[in-house]
Amino acid sequence: SEGVGDHCAISAGDVWVSPSGNDDENLGTSEEQAFLTVERAIEMIAPEDDSQITIHLTEGTFSPSITGENFPIIMIPNVNLDGEEEDRSIIDAEGTDRVINIVDCYNNIISNLSITGGFLSNGSLWGGGGGIHILGSNPTLTHLTISGNTIDGVYAVGGGIYLLNSHPHMTDLTIIDNYAAAGAGIHYQESDGFLSNSTISNNKANISYAGEGGGIHFSGSKPIVTNVVISNNEAEWAAGGIKLSGSSPTLINVAVVNNTAINNGGGMVFYFSDAILRNVTVANNNSNGVSEVTGTGAVFSNSIIWNNSLNPSDINISGSYNYIAGNSDNENEYPFNANDYALSDGSPCIN
C-alpha cells in the first residue's frame, strides 16, 4: 500500500491533526486520516498566497508526552491553525521550549486553542515570547487562551506574547498566569496592530527591582486597544497593569483594575509616552493609579482614575469629562458600577 511519502505535498484543502492520528501512515486529509503532530502537518503542505491551508486540531492535548510534538511550532505563510474550542484543543509545550514561532509570515490565523507550557531560559529583549513569538508578521489571533508560559532572565520579555516589528489583529484573547521580566502578558516592541475584546489577568513581571508591565509593556509602539480588561497583574518593580515606554497607543473602553506594583504605578506608568485614552478606568490599584515618570502627554477623556492607594494630583493629564480622585470635589462618590466598572448614572465622566 502507498504511504504518505509516496504522495505529493498537499497544496489545497484542509488538513487534520489528532492525538489519535498517525504521522507515518495517514494522509492528513480528513479527521479519520489525521496526522499525529502539527509539525508533520506543516512538513506535508505547500500552501500558496491564493491557496491557503487550515490545519484543524481535533479535541485533545498536543504535547511532547502525549503526541510527541516538538517545540516550538514554526509557522509558515498562508497557514492557519484552528482548534475545536479553547478548552478542548490544547497545545502544551510542557516546558520544553516556546510554544509557537511566527517569523516573517503573512496570511496566518490562529484560533480556538489553548497555548500553554512554554518556557525559555535566558530570554532577551529581542527574542522574547514564552507562548507566542511574533517577528515581522501580521497574524490574526482570535479565541485563544494563552496561559502558564514563562520566559526567564533579567531582560526576558513577553511571557504570553512577544511582538517585534509586527502588526497583528488580536481579538477575544484570555492571557493569564504568564511570567516575564517585562510585559508578562504581552510585550509590544516597535509594533502596532489591534487588540480587542480580551482579558489580561494574573500575569507577573517577576524580576525583583526590575519587573515592569505585569499586564502589558508597550515599547516604541502604537497599537489600538479596545474593550480590554487588565486586572490582577503584578510587577516586582513598577507598572502592575501597563508600562508605556516611548509609545503612543490608543486605549478605548479599557479597565485597568486591581493591579499591584512593589514600587510605583500599580495601574499605569508613562515614560516619554503620548497616549490617547478614552473611556478608560484605572481603579483599585495599589501605589499610584497612574504615574508619570517623565515626558508624558497623556490625553484622557470620559475616564476615571479612582480608589487607588495613591491617587494622582499633579500628573500631566489633559482632556475632558474625567473623574480623577484627588482633583475632584466629589471624589468620595462612586463613579461606576462596582461589578463591571460601567459608568453609573450621573457619573461626572459622561459628557
mmCIF file with all atom_site columns, N, CA, C and O in Angstrom, residues 46-81:
data_model
loop_
_atom_site.group_PDB
_atom_site.id
_atom_site.type_symbol
_atom_site.label_atom_id
_atom_site.label_alt_id
_atom_site.label_comp_id
_atom_site.label_asym_id
_atom_site.label_entity_id
_atom_site.label_seq_id
_atom_site.pdbx_PDB_ins_code
_atom_site.Cartn_x
_atom_site.Cartn_y
_atom_site.Cartn_z
_atom_site.occupancy
_atom_site.B_iso_or_equiv
_atom_site.pdbx_formal_charge
_atom_site.auth_seq_id
_atom_site.auth_comp_id
_atom_site.auth_asym_id
_atom_site.auth_atom_id
_atom_site.pdbx_PDB_model_num
ATOM 1   N N  . ALA A 1 46 ? 1.971   22.530 1.103  1.00 0.00 ? 46 ALA A N  1
ATOM 2   C CA . ALA A 1 46 ? 2.630   23.519 0.247  1.00 0.00 ? 46 ALA A CA 1
ATOM 3   C C  . ALA A 1 46 ? 1.625   24.609 -0.099 1.00 0.00 ? 46 ALA A C  1
ATOM 4   O O  . ALA A 1 46 ? 1.159   24.717 -1.238 1.00 0.00 ? 46 ALA A O  1
ATOM 5   N N  . PRO A 1 47 ? 1.254   25.452 0.880  1.00 0.00 ? 47 PRO A N  1
ATOM 6   C CA . PRO A 1 47 ? 0.254   26.496 0.629  1.00 0.00 ? 47 PRO A CA 1
ATOM 7   C C  . PRO A 1 47 ? 0.819   27.611 -0.241 1.00 0.00 ? 47 PRO A C  1
ATOM 8   O O  . PRO A 1 47 ? 2.032   27.836 -0.294 1.00 0.00 ? 47 PRO A O  1
ATOM 9   N N  . GLU A 1 48 ? -0.080  28.311 -0.918 1.00 0.00 ? 48 GLU A N  1
ATOM 10  C CA . GLU A 1 48 ? 0.282   29.463 -1.736 1.00 0.00 ? 48 GLU A CA 1
ATOM 11  C C  . GLU A 1 48 ? -0.570  30.653 -1.326 1.00 0.00 ? 48 GLU A C  1
ATOM 12  O O  . GLU A 1 48 ? -1.556  30.509 -0.599 1.00 0.00 ? 48 GLU A O  1
ATOM 13  N N  . ASP A 1 49 ? -0.199  31.837 -1.839 1.00 0.00 ? 49 ASP A N  1
ATOM 14  C CA . ASP A 1 49 ? -0.960  33.040 -1.495 1.00 0.00 ? 49 ASP A CA 1
ATOM 15  C C  . ASP A 1 49 ? -2.425  32.905 -1.883 1.00 0.00 ? 49 ASP A C  1
ATOM 16  O O  . ASP A 1 49 ? -3.309  33.427 -1.199 1.00 0.00 ? 49 ASP A O  1
ATOM 17  N N  . ASP A 1 50 ? -2.712  32.225 -2.987 1.00 0.00 ? 50 ASP A N  1
ATOM 18  C CA . ASP A 1 50 ? -4.092  32.076 -3.435 1.00 0.00 ? 50 ASP A CA 1
ATOM 19  C C  . ASP A 1 50 ? -4.669  30.708 -3.056 1.00 0.00 ? 50 ASP A C  1
ATOM 20  O O  . ASP A 1 50 ? -5.727  30.324 -3.533 1.00 0.00 ? 50 ASP A O  1
ATOM 21  N N  . SER A 1 51 ? -3.965  29.974 -2.222 1.00 0.00 ? 51 SER A N  1
ATOM 22  C CA . SER A 1 51 ? -4.436  28.647 -1.812 1.00 0.00 ? 51 SER A CA 1
ATOM 23  C C  . SER A 1 51 ? -3.943  28.364 -0.392 1.00 0.00 ? 51 SER A C  1
ATOM 24  O O  . SER A 1 51 ? -3.051  27.560 -0.166 1.00 0.00 ? 51 SER A O  1
ATOM 25  N N  . GLN A 1 52 ? -4.561  29.044 0.574  1.00 0.00 ? 52 GLN A N  1
ATOM 26  C CA . GLN A 1 52 ? -4.170  28.876 1.965  1.00 0.00 ? 52 GLN A CA 1
ATOM 27  C C  . GLN A 1 52 ? -4.700  27.544 2.504  1.00 0.00 ? 52 GLN A C  1
ATOM 28  O O  . GLN A 1 52 ? -5.698  27.016 2.018  1.00 0.00 ? 52 GLN A O  1
ATOM 29  N N  . ILE A 1 53 ? -4.038  27.045 3.509  1.00 0.00 ? 53 ILE A N  1
ATOM 30  C CA . ILE A 1 53 ? -4.406  25.756 4.097  1.00 0.00 ? 53 ILE A CA 1
ATOM 31  C C  . ILE A 1 53 ? -4.639  25.934 5.598  1.00 0.00 ? 53 ILE A C  1
ATOM 32  O O  . ILE A 1 53 ? -3.846  26.590 6.288  1.00 0.00 ? 53 ILE A O  1
ATOM 33  N N  . THR A 1 54 ? -5.727  25.345 6.081  1.00 0.00 ? 54 THR A N  1
ATOM 34  C CA . THR A 1 54 ? -6.018  25.339 7.510  1.00 0.00 ? 54 THR A CA 1
ATOM 35  C C  . THR A 1 54 ? -5.708  23.973 8.092  1.00 0.00 ? 54 THR A C  1
ATOM 36  O O  . THR A 1 54 ? -6.156  22.941 7.587  1.00 0.00 ? 54 THR A O  1
ATOM 37  N N  . ILE A 1 55 ? -4.917  23.975 9.151  1.00 0.00 ? 55 ILE A N  1
ATOM 38  C CA . ILE A 1 55 ? -4.656  22.759 9.908  1.00 0.00 ? 55 ILE A CA 1
ATOM 39  C C  . ILE A 1 55 ? -5.640  22.718 11.070 1.00 0.00 ? 55 ILE A C  1
ATOM 40  O O  . ILE A 1 55 ? -5.610  23.586 11.954 1.00 0.00 ? 55 ILE A O  1
ATOM 41  N N  . HIS A 1 56 ? -6.530  21.735 11.062 1.00 0.00 ? 56 HIS A N  1
ATOM 42  C CA . HIS A 1 56 ? -7.538  21.585 12.109 1.00 0.00 ? 56 HIS A CA 1
ATOM 43  C C  . HIS A 1 56 ? -6.999  20.684 13.217 1.00 0.00 ? 56 HIS A C  1
ATOM 44  O O  . HIS A 1 56 ? -6.580  19.554 12.947 1.00 0.00 ? 56 HIS A O  1
ATOM 45  N N  . LEU A 1 57 ? -7.031  21.170 14.442 1.00 0.00 ? 57 LEU A N  1
ATOM 46  C CA . LEU A 1 57 ? -6.643  20.370 15.586 1.00 0.00 ? 57 LEU A CA 1
ATOM 47  C C  . LEU A 1 57 ? -7.910  19.849 16.263 1.00 0.00 ? 57 LEU A C  1
ATOM 48  O O  . LEU A 1 57 ? -8.770  20.638 16.674 1.00 0.00 ? 57 LEU A O  1
ATOM 49  N N  . THR A 1 58 ? -8.037  18.548 16.363 1.00 0.00 ? 58 THR A N  1
ATOM 50  C CA . THR A 1 58 ? -9.213  17.969 16.991 1.00 0.00 ? 58 THR A CA 1
ATOM 51  C C  . THR A 1 58 ? -9.139  18.169 18.504 1.00 0.00 ? 58 THR A C  1
ATOM 52  O O  . THR A 1 58 ? -8.176  18.723 19.041 1.00 0.00 ? 58 THR A O  1
ATOM 53  N N  . GLU A 1 59 ? -10.133 17.675 19.202 1.00 0.00 ? 59 GLU A N  1
ATOM 54  C CA . GLU A 1 59 ? -10.109 17.729 20.655 1.00 0.00 ? 59 GLU A CA 1
ATOM 55  C C  . GLU A 1 59 ? -8.932  16.914 21.186 1.00 0.00 ? 59 GLU A C  1
ATOM 56  O O  . GLU A 1 59 ? -8.618  15.831 20.681 1.00 0.00 ? 59 GLU A O  1
ATOM 57  N N  . GLY A 1 60 ? -8.271  17.451 22.214 1.00 0.00 ? 60 GLY A N  1
ATOM 58  C CA . GLY A 1 60 ? -7.165  16.730 22.824 1.00 0.00 ? 60 GLY A CA 1
ATOM 59  C C  . GLY A 1 60 ? -5.987  17.638 23.106 1.00 0.00 ? 60 GLY A C  1
ATOM 60  O O  . GLY A 1 60 ? -6.017  18.838 22.811 1.00 0.00 ? 60 GLY A O  1
ATOM 61  N N  . THR A 1 61 ? -4.944  17.066 23.672 1.00 0.00 ? 61 THR A N  1
ATOM 62  C CA . THR A 1 61 ? -3.732  17.804 24.018 1.00 0.00 ? 61 THR A CA 1
ATOM 63  C C  . THR A 1 61 ? -2.590  17.377 23.110 1.00 0.00 ? 61 THR A C  1
ATOM 64  O O  . THR A 1 61 ? -2.317  16.180 22.962 1.00 0.00 ? 61 THR A O  1
ATOM 65  N N  . PHE A 1 62 ? -1.922  18.354 22.536 1.00 0.00 ? 62 PHE A N  1
ATOM 66  C CA . PHE A 1 62 ? -0.793  18.129 21.633 1.00 0.00 ? 62 PHE A CA 1
ATOM 67  C C  . PHE A 1 62 ? 0.465   18.553 22.385 1.00 0.00 ? 62 PHE A C  1
ATOM 68  O O  . PHE A 1 62 ? 0.705   19.744 22.594 1.00 0.00 ? 62 PHE A O  1
ATOM 69  N N  . SER A 1 63 ? 1.258   17.571 22.803 1.00 0.00 ? 63 SER A N  1
ATOM 70  C CA . SER A 1 63 ? 2.379   17.832 23.691 1.00 0.00 ? 63 SER A CA 1
ATOM 71  C C  . SER A 1 63 ? 3.469   16.798 23.466 1.00 0.00 ? 63 SER A C  1
ATOM 72  O O  . SER A 1 63 ? 3.250   15.776 22.809 1.00 0.00 ? 63 SER A O  1
ATOM 73  N N  . PRO A 1 64 ? 4.665   17.045 24.005 1.00 0.00 ? 64 PRO A N  1
ATOM 74  C CA . PRO A 1 64 ? 5.722   16.039 23.861 1.00 0.00 ? 64 PRO A CA 1
ATOM 75  C C  . PRO A 1 64 ? 5.353   14.682 24.444 1.00 0.00 ? 64 PRO A C  1
ATOM 76  O O  . PRO A 1 64 ? 5.642   13.640 23.857 1.00 0.00 ? 64 PRO A O  1
ATOM 77  N N  . SER A 1 65 ? 4.695   14.678 25.601 1.00 0.00 ? 65 SER A N  1
ATOM 78  C CA . SER A 1 65 ? 4.423   13.405 26.260 1.00 0.00 ? 65 SER A CA 1
ATOM 79  C C  . SER A 1 65 ? 3.244   12.647 25.663 1.00 0.00 ? 65 SER A C  1
ATOM 80  O O  . SER A 1 65 ? 3.203   11.418 25.718 1.00 0.00 ? 65 SER A O  1
ATOM 81  N N  . ILE A 1 66 ? 2.295   13.360 25.041 1.00 0.00 ? 66 ILE A N  1
ATOM 82  C CA . ILE A 1 66 ? 1.093   12.697 24.537 1.00 0.00 ? 66 ILE A CA 1
ATOM 83  C C  . ILE A 1 66 ? 1.191   12.398 23.048 1.00 0.00 ? 66 ILE A C  1
ATOM 84  O O  . ILE A 1 66 ? 0.878   11.290 22.592 1.00 0.00 ? 66 ILE A O  1
ATOM 85  N N  . THR A 1 67 ? 1.636   13.360 22.261 1.00 0.00 ? 67 THR A N  1
ATOM 86  C CA . THR A 1 67 ? 1.670   13.158 20.800 1.00 0.00 ? 67 THR A CA 1
ATOM 87  C C  . THR A 1 67 ? 3.084   13.185 20.225 1.00 0.00 ? 67 THR A C  1
ATOM 88  O O  . THR A 1 67 ? 3.260   12.992 19.023 1.00 0.00 ? 67 THR A O  1
ATOM 89  N N  . GLY A 1 68 ? 4.087   13.454 21.059 1.00 0.00 ? 68 GLY A N  1
ATOM 90  C CA . GLY A 1 68 ? 5.454   13.549 20.546 1.00 0.00 ? 68 GLY A CA 1
ATOM 91  C C  . GLY A 1 68 ? 5.727   14.828 19.796 1.00 0.00 ? 68 GLY A C  1
ATOM 92  O O  . GLY A 1 68 ? 6.689   14.907 19.012 1.00 0.00 ? 68 GLY A O  1
ATOM 93  N N  . GLU A 1 69 ? 4.926   15.862 20.042 1.00 0.00 ? 69 GLU A N  1
ATOM 94  C CA . GLU A 1 69 ? 5.103   17.144 19.354 1.00 0.00 ? 69 GLU A CA 1
ATOM 95  C C  . GLU A 1 69 ? 6.431   17.775 19.743 1.00 0.00 ? 69 GLU A C  1
ATOM 96  O O  . GLU A 1 69 ? 6.825   17.779 20.912 1.00 0.00 ? 69 GLU A O  1
ATOM 97  N N  . ASN A 1 70 ? 7.144   18.304 18.751 1.00 0.00 ? 70 ASN A N  1
ATOM 98  C CA . ASN A 1 70 ? 8.373   19.058 19.002 1.00 0.00 ? 70 ASN A CA 1
ATOM 99  C C  . ASN A 1 70 ? 8.066   20.549 19.008 1.00 0.00 ? 70 ASN A C  1
ATOM 100 O O  . ASN A 1 70 ? 7.254   21.033 18.214 1.00 0.00 ? 70 ASN A O  1
ATOM 101 N N  . PHE A 1 71 ? 8.756   21.267 19.872 1.00 0.00 ? 71 PHE A N  1
ATOM 102 C CA . PHE A 1 71 ? 8.523   22.701 20.004 1.00 0.00 ? 71 PHE A CA 1
ATOM 103 C C  . PHE A 1 71 ? 9.821   23.472 19.812 1.00 0.00 ? 71 PHE A C  1
ATOM 104 O O  . PHE A 1 71 ? 10.898  22.951 20.062 1.00 0.00 ? 71 PHE A O  1
ATOM 105 N N  . PRO A 1 72 ? 9.682   24.744 19.329 1.00 0.00 ? 72 PRO A N  1
ATOM 106 C CA . PRO A 1 72 ? 8.435   25.428 19.012 1.00 0.00 ? 72 PRO A CA 1
ATOM 107 C C  . PRO A 1 72 ? 7.819   24.958 17.705 1.00 0.00 ? 72 PRO A C  1
ATOM 108 O O  . PRO A 1 72 ? 8.511   24.427 16.829 1.00 0.00 ? 72 PRO A O  1
ATOM 109 N N  . ILE A 1 73 ? 6.511   25.165 17.592 1.00 0.00 ? 73 ILE A N  1
ATOM 110 C CA . ILE A 1 73 ? 5.844   25.001 16.303 1.00 0.00 ? 73 ILE A CA 1
ATOM 111 C C  . ILE A 1 73 ? 6.233   26.201 15.446 1.00 0.00 ? 73 ILE A C  1
ATOM 112 O O  . ILE A 1 73 ? 6.061   27.343 15.857 1.00 0.00 ? 73 ILE A O  1
ATOM 113 N N  . ILE A 1 74 ? 6.765   25.951 14.269 1.00 0.00 ? 74 ILE A N  1
ATOM 114 C CA . ILE A 1 74 ? 7.256   27.026 13.403 1.00 0.00 ? 74 ILE A CA 1
ATOM 115 C C  . ILE A 1 74 ? 6.249   27.250 12.276 1.00 0.00 ? 74 ILE A C  1
ATOM 116 O O  . ILE A 1 74 ? 6.075   26.402 11.398 1.00 0.00 ? 74 ILE A O  1
ATOM 117 N N  . MET A 1 75 ? 5.585   28.390 12.332 1.00 0.00 ? 75 MET A N  1
ATOM 118 C CA . MET A 1 75 ? 4.580   28.712 11.323 1.00 0.00 ? 75 MET A CA 1
ATOM 119 C C  . MET A 1 75 ? 5.242   29.116 10.008 1.00 0.00 ? 75 MET A C  1
ATOM 120 O O  . MET A 1 75 ? 6.371   29.618 9.989  1.00 0.00 ? 75 MET A O  1
ATOM 121 N N  . ILE A 1 76 ? 4.521   28.888 8.920  1.00 0.00 ? 76 ILE A N  1
ATOM 122 C CA . ILE A 1 76 ? 4.931   29.338 7.599  1.00 0.00 ? 76 ILE A CA 1
ATOM 123 C C  . ILE A 1 76 ? 3.796   30.167 7.014  1.00 0.00 ? 76 ILE A C  1
ATOM 124 O O  . ILE A 1 76 ? 2.658   30.102 7.497  1.00 0.00 ? 76 ILE A O  1
ATOM 125 N N  . PRO A 1 77 ? 4.044   30.970 5.980  1.00 0.00 ? 77 PRO A N  1
ATOM 126 C CA . PRO A 1 77 ? 2.977   31.795 5.414  1.00 0.00 ? 77 PRO A CA 1
ATOM 127 C C  . PRO A 1 77 ? 1.811   30.963 4.871  1.00 0.00 ? 77 PRO A C  1
ATOM 128 O O  . PRO A 1 77 ? 1.974   29.799 4.485  1.00 0.00 ? 77 PRO A O  1
ATOM 129 N N  . ASN A 1 78 ? 0.647   31.590 4.874  1.00 0.00 ? 78 ASN A N  1
ATOM 130 C CA . ASN A 1 78 ? -0.556  31.024 4.256  1.00 0.00 ? 78 ASN A CA 1
ATOM 131 C C  . ASN A 1 78 ? -1.083  29.779 4.957  1.00 0.00 ? 78 ASN A C  1
ATOM 132 O O  . ASN A 1 78 ? -1.742  28.935 4.346  1.00 0.00 ? 78 ASN A O  1
ATOM 133 N N  . VAL A 1 79 ? -0.800  29.662 6.255  1.00 0.00 ? 79 VAL A N  1
ATOM 134 C CA . VAL A 1 79 ? -1.265  28.509 7.031  1.00 0.00 ? 79 VAL A CA 1
ATOM 135 C C  . VAL A 1 79 ? -2.025  29.003 8.254  1.00 0.00 ? 79 VAL A C  1
ATOM 136 O O  . VAL A 1 79 ? -1.588  29.933 8.945  1.00 0.00 ? 79 VAL A O  1
ATOM 137 N N  . ASN A 1 80 ? -3.154  28.369 8.532  1.00 0.00 ? 80 ASN A N  1
ATOM 138 C CA . ASN A 1 80 ? -3.948  28.658 9.714  1.00 0.00 ? 80 ASN A CA 1
ATOM 139 C C  . ASN A 1 80 ? -3.932  27.454 10.652 1.00 0.00 ? 80 ASN A C  1
ATOM 140 O O  . ASN A 1 80 ? -3.893  26.310 10.202 1.00 0.00 ? 80 ASN A O  1
ATOM 141 N N  . LEU A 1 81 ? -3.979  27.720 11.955 1.00 0.00 ? 81 LEU A N  1
ATOM 142 C CA . LEU A 1 81 ? -4.192  26.684 12.961 1.00 0.00 ? 81 LEU A CA 1
ATOM 143 C C  . LEU A 1 81 ? -5.539  26.938 13.609 1.00 0.00 ? 81 LEU A C  1
ATOM 144 O O  . LEU A 1 81 ? -5.783  28.038 14.125 1.00 0.00 ? 81 LEU A O  1
#
